PDB file of C-alpha atoms in Angstrom:
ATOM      1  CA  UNK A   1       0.000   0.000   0.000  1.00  0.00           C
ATOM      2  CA  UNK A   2       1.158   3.058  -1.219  1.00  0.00           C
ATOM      3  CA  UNK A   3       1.556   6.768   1.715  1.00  0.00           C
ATOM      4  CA  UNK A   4      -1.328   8.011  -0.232  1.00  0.00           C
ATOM      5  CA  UNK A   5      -3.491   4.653   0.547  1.00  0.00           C
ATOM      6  CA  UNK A   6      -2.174   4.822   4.064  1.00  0.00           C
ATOM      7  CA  UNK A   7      -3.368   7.988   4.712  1.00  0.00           C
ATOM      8  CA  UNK A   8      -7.011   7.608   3.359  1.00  0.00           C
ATOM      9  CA  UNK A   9      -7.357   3.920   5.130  1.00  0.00           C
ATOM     10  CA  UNK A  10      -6.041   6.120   8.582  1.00  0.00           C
ATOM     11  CA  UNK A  11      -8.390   8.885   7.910  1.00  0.00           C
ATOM     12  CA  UNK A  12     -11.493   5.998   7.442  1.00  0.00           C
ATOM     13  CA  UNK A  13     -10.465   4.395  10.731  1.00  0.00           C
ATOM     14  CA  UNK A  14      -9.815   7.647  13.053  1.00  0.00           C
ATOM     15  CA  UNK A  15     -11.998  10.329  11.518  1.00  0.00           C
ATOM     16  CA  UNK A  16     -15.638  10.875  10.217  1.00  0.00           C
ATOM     17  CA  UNK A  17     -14.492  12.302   6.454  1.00  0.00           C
ATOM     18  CA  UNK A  18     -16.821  11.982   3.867  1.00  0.00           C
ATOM     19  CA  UNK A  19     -16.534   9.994   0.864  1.00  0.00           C
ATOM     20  CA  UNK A  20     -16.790  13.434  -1.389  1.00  0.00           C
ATOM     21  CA  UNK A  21     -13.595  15.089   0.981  1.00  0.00           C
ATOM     22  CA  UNK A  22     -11.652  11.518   0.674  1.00  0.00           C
ATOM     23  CA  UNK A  23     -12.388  11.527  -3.112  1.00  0.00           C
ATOM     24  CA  UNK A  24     -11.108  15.195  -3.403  1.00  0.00           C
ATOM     25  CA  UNK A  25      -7.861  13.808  -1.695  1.00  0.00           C
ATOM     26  CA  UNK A  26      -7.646  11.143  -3.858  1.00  0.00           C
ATOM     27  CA  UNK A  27      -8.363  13.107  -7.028  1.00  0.00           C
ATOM     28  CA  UNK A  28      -5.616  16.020  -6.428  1.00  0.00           C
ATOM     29  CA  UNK A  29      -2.638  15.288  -6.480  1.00  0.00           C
ATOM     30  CA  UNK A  30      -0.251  16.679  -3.835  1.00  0.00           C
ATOM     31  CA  UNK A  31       2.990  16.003  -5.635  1.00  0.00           C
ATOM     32  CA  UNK A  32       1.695  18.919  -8.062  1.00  0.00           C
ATOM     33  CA  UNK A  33       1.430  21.279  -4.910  1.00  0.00           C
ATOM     34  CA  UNK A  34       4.772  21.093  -3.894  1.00  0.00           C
ATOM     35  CA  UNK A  35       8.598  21.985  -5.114  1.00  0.00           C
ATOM     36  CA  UNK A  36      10.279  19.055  -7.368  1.00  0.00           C
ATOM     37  CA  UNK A  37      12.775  18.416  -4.652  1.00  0.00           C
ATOM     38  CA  UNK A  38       9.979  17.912  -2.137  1.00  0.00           C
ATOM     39  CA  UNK A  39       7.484  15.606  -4.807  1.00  0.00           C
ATOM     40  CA  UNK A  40       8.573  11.993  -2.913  1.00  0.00           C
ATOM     41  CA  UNK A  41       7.916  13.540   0.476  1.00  0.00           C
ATOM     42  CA  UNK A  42       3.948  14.674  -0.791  1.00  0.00           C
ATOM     43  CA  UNK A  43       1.943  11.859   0.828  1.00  0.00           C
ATOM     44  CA  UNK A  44       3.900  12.436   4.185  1.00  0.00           C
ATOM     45  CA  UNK A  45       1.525  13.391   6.582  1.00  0.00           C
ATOM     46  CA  UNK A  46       3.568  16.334   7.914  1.00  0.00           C
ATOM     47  CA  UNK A  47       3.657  20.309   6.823  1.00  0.00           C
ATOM     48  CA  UNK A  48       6.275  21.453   3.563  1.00  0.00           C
ATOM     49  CA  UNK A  49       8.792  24.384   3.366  1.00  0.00           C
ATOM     50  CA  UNK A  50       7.179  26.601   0.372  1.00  0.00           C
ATOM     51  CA  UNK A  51       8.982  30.161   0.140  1.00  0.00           C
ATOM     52  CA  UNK A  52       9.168  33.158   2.911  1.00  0.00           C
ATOM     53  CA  UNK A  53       8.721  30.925   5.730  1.00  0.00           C
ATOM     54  CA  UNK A  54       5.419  29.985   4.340  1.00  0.00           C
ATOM     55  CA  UNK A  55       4.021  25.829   4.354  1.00  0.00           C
ATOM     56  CA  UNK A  56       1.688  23.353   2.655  1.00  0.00           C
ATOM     57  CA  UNK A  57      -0.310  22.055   5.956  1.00  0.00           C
ATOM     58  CA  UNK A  58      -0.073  18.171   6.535  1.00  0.00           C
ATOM     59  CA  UNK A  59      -2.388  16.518   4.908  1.00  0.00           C
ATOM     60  CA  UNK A  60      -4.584  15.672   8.061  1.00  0.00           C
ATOM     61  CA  UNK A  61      -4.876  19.447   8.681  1.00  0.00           C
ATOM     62  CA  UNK A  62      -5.857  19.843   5.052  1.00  0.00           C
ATOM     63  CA  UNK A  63      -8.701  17.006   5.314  1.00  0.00           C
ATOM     64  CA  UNK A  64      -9.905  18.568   9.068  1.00  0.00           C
ATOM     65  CA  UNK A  65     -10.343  22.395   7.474  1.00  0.00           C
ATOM     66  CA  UNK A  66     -12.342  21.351   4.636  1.00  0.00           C
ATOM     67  CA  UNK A  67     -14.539  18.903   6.661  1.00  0.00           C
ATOM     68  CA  UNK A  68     -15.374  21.408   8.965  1.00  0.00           C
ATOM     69  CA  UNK A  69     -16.700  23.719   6.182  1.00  0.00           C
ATOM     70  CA  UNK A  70     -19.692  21.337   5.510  1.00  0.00           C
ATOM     71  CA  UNK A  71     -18.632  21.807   2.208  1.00  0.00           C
ATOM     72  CA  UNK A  72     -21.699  21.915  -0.825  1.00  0.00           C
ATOM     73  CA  UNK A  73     -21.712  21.399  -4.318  1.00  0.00           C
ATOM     74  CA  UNK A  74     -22.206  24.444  -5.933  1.00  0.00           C
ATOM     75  CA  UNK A  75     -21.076  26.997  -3.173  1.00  0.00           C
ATOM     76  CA  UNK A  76     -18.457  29.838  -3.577  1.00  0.00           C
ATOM     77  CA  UNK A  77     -15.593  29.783  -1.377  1.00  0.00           C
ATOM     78  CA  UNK A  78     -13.155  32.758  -0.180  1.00  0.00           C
ATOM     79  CA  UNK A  79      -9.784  31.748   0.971  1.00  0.00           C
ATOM     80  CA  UNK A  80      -7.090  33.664   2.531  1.00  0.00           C
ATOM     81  CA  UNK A  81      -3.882  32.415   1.982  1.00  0.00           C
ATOM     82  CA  UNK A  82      -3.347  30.645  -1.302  1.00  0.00           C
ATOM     83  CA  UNK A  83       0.234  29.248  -0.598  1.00  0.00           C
ATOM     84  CA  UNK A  84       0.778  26.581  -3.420  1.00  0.00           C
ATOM     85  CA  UNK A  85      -2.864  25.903  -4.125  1.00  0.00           C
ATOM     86  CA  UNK A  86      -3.186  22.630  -2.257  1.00  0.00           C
ATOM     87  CA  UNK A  87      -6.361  23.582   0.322  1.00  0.00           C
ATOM     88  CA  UNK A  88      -7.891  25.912  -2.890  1.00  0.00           C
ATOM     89  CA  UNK A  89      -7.532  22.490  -4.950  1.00  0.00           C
ATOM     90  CA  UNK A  90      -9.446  19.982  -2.171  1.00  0.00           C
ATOM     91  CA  UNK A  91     -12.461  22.869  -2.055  1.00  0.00           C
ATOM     92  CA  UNK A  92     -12.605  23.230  -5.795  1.00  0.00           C
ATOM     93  CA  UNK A  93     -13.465  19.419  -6.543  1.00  0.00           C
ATOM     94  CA  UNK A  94     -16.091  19.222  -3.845  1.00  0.00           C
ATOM     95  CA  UNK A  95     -18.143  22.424  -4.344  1.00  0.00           C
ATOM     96  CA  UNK A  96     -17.418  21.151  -8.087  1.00  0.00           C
ATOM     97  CA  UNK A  97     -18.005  23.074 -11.281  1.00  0.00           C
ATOM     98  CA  UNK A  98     -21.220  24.556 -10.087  1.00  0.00           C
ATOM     99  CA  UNK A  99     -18.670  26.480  -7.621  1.00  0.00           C
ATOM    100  CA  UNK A 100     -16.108  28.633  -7.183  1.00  0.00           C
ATOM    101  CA  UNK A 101     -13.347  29.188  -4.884  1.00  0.00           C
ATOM    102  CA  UNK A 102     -11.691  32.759  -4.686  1.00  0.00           C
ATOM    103  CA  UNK A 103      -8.342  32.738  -2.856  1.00  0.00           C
ATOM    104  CA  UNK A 104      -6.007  35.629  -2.274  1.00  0.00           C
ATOM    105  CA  UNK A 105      -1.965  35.297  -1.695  1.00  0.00           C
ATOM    106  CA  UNK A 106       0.593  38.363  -0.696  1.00  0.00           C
ATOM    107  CA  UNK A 107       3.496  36.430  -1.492  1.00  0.00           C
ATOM    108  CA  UNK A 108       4.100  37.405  -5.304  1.00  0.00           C
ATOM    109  CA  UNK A 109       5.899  34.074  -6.119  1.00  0.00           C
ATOM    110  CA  UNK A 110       3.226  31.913  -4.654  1.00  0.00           C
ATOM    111  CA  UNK A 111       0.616  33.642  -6.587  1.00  0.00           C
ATOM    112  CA  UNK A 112       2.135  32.774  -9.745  1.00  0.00           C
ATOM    113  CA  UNK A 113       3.413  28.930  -8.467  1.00  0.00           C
ATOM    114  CA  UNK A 114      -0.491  28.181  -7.234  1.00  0.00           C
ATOM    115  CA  UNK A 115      -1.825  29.512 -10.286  1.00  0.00           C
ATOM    116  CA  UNK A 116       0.654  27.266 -12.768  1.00  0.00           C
ATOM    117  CA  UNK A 117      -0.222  24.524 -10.281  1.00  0.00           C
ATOM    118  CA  UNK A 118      -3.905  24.432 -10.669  1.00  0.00           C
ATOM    119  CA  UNK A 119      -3.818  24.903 -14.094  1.00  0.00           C
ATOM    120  CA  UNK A 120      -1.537  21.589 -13.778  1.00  0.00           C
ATOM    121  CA  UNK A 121      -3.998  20.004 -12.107  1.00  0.00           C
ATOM    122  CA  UNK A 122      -6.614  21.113 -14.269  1.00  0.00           C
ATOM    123  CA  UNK A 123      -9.067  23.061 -12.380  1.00  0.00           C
ATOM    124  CA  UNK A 124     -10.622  25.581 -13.431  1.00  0.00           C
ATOM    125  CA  UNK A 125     -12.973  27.204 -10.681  1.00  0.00           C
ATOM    126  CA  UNK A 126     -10.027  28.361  -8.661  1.00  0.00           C
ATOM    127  CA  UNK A 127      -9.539  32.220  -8.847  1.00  0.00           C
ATOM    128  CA  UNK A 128      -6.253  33.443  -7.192  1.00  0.00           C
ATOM    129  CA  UNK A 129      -5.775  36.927  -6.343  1.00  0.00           C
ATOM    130  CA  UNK A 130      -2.431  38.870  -5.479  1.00  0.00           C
ATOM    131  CA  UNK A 131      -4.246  40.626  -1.951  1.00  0.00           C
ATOM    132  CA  UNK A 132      -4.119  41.129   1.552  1.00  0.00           C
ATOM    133  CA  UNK A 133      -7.156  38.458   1.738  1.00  0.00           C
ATOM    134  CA  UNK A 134      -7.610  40.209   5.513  1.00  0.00           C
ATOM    135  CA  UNK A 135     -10.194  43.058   3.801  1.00  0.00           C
ATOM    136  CA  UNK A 136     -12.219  39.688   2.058  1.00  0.00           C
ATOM    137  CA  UNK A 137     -13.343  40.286  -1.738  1.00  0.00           C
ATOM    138  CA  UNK A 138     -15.930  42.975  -1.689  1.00  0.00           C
ATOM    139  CA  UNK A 139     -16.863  42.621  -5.095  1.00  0.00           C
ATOM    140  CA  UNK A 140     -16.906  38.718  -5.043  1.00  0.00           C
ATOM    141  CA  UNK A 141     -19.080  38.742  -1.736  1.00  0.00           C
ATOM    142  CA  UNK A 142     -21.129  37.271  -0.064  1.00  0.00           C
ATOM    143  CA  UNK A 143     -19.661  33.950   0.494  1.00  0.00           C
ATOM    144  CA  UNK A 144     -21.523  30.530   1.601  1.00  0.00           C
ATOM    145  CA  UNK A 145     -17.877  29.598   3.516  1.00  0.00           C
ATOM    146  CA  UNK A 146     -14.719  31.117   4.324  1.00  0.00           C
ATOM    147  CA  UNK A 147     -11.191  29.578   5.591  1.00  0.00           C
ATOM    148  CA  UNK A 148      -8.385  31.085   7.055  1.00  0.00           C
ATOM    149  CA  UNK A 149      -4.963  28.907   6.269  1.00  0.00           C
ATOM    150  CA  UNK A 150      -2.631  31.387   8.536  1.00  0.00           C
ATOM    151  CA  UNK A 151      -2.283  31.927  12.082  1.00  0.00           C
ATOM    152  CA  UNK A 152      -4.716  35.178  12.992  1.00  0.00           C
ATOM    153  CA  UNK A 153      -5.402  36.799  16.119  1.00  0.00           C
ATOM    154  CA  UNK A 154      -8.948  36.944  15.251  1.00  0.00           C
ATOM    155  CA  UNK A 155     -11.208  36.485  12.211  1.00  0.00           C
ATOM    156  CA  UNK A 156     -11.150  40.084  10.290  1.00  0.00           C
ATOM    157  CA  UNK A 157     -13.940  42.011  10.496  1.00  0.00           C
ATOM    158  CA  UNK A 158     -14.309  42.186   6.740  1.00  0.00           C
ATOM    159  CA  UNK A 159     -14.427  38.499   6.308  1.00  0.00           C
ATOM    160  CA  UNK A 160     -17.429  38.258   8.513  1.00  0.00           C
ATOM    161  CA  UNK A 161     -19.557  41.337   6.541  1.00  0.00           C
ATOM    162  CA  UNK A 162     -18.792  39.231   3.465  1.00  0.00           C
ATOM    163  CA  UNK A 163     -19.877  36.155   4.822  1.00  0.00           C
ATOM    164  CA  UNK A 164     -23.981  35.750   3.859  1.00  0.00           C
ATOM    165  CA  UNK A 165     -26.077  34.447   7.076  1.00  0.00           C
ATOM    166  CA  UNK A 166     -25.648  30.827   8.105  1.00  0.00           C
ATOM    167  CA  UNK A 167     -22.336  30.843   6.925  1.00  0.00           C
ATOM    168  CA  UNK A 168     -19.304  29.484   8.378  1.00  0.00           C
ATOM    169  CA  UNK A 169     -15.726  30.494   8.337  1.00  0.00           C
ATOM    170  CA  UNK A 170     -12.880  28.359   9.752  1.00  0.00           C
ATOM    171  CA  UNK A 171      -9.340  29.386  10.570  1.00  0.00           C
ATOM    172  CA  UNK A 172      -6.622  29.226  13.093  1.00  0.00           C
ATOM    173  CA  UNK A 173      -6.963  31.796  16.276  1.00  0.00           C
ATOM    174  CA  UNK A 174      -4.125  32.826  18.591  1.00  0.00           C
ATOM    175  CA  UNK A 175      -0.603  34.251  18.838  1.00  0.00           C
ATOM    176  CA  UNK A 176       2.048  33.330  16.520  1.00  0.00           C
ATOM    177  CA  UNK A 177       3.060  30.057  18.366  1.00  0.00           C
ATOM    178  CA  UNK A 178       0.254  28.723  19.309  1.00  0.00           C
ATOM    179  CA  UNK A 179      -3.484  28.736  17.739  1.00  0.00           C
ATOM    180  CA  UNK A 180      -6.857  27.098  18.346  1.00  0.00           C
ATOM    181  CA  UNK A 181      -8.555  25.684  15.109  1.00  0.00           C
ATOM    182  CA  UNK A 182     -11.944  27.846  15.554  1.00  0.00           C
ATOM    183  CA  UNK A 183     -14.859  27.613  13.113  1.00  0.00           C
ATOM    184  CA  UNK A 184     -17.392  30.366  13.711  1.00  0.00           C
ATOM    185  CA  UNK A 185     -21.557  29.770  12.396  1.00  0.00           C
ATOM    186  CA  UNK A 186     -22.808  33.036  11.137  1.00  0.00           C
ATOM    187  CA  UNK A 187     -26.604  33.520  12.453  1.00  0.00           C
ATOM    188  CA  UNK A 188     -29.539  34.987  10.878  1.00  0.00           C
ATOM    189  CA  UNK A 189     -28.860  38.309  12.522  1.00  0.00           C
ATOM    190  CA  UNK A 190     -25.317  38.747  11.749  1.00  0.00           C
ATOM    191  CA  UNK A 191     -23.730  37.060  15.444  1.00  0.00           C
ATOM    192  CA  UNK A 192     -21.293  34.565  14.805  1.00  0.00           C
ATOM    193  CA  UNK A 193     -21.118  31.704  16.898  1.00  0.00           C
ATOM    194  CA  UNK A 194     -18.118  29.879  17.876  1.00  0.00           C
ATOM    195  CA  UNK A 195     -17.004  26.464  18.180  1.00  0.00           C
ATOM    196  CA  UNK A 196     -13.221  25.022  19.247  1.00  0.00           C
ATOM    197  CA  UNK A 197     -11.573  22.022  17.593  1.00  0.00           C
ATOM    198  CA  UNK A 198      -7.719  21.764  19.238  1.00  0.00           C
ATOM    199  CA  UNK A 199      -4.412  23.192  18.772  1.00  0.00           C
ATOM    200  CA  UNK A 200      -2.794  24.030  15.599  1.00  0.00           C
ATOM    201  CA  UNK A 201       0.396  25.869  14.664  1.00  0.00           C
ATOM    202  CA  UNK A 202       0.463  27.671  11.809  1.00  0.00           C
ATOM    203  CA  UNK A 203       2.461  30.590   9.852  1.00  0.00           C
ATOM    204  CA  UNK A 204       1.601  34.170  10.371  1.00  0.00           C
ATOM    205  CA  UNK A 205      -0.882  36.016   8.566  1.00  0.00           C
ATOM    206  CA  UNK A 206       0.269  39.440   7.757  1.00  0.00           C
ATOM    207  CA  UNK A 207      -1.728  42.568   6.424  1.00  0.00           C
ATOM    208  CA  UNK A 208      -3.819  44.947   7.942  1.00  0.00           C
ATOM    209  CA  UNK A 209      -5.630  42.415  10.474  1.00  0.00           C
ATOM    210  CA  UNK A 210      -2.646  40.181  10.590  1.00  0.00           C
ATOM    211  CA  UNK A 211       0.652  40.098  12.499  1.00  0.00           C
ATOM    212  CA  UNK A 212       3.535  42.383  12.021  1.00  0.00           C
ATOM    213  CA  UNK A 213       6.206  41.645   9.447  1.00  0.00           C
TER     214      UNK A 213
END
């Protein structure tokens, strides 16, 4: 049995994934997401070095994020934090073509790896912006989901505005060493309610509701 195999037989055994999320990880290929020097290490279930610092989570953080979302076909995603496209990828083949999934990226070099890398993979309902992802997409909102993939102190205010009622956004909430994987329900009259899911450690976010450089 191949790492790949491994992990989807560990995920079926120790976690309540759906057979659309475990089909999205078997579709995408991770060895596209990452640098060539990195490709044998892909199925690994640990984090990758990308560029400035910056990682592609371990796949078991991947596979929690997106089955926290509730994900639905046809729904449009925002994203902050593109890195190499991986997390965009997953969301993209279970919302399906129907969907969309906008991400942003400040990293100039990651926009343009993610970008070559989906278009590798051949999906097409993954738009990647070069922005602070912080102030949302005003003119792609509202959202049915959100996800955070760096370490914030607290979900921007933006992101939340943008997000339509009975929403949900996910992300990582805390300091820079240390965050709690938070998903927050957006009610019918704009309060967001939060839930807690464990530990995480994650990179920085930076911009204007991020950390400083």
């Amino acid at each position: 049995m191949n790492q790949k195999s491994e992990l989807i037989k560990f995920w079926k055994e120790s976690f309540g994934f759906t057979d659309a999320e475990l089909k999205a990880f078997d579709e995408v290929k991770r060895e596209d997401f990452v640098f060539d020097e990195l490709k044998s290490s892909a199925y690994q279930d640990v984090p990758l070095p990308l560029l400035r610092g910056k990682t592609i989570s371990q796949p078991t953080t991947v596979m929690i994020m997106t089955h926290l979302l509730e994900l639905k076909q046809g729904e449009k995603v925002f994203e902050l934090g593109t890195g190499s496209g991986y997390q965009a990828a997953i969301i993209a083949k279970i919302v399906g073509p129907k969907g969309k999934v906008i991400t942003t990226e400040v990293v100039p070099e990651l926009v343009h790896f993610a970008r070559a890398n989906l278009k590798k993979a051949k999906i097409d309902n993954v738009f990647v912006y070069e922005e602070d992802g912080s102030n949302g997409m005003e003119q792609e909102a509202p959202f049915d989901k959100m996800i955070i993939t760096a370490a914030c102190k607290e979900f921007p205010m933006p992101l939340l505005e943008q997000l339509k009622p009975e929403g949900m956004t996910v992300g990582p909430v805390g300091n820079k060493y240390e965050q709690e994987m938070v998903r927050g329900l957006k009610d019918k009259n704009g309060h967001l309610e939060l839930e807690f899911f464990g530990h995480f450690l994650f990179t920085p976010m930076y911009g204007k509701y991020g950390f400083e450089v």
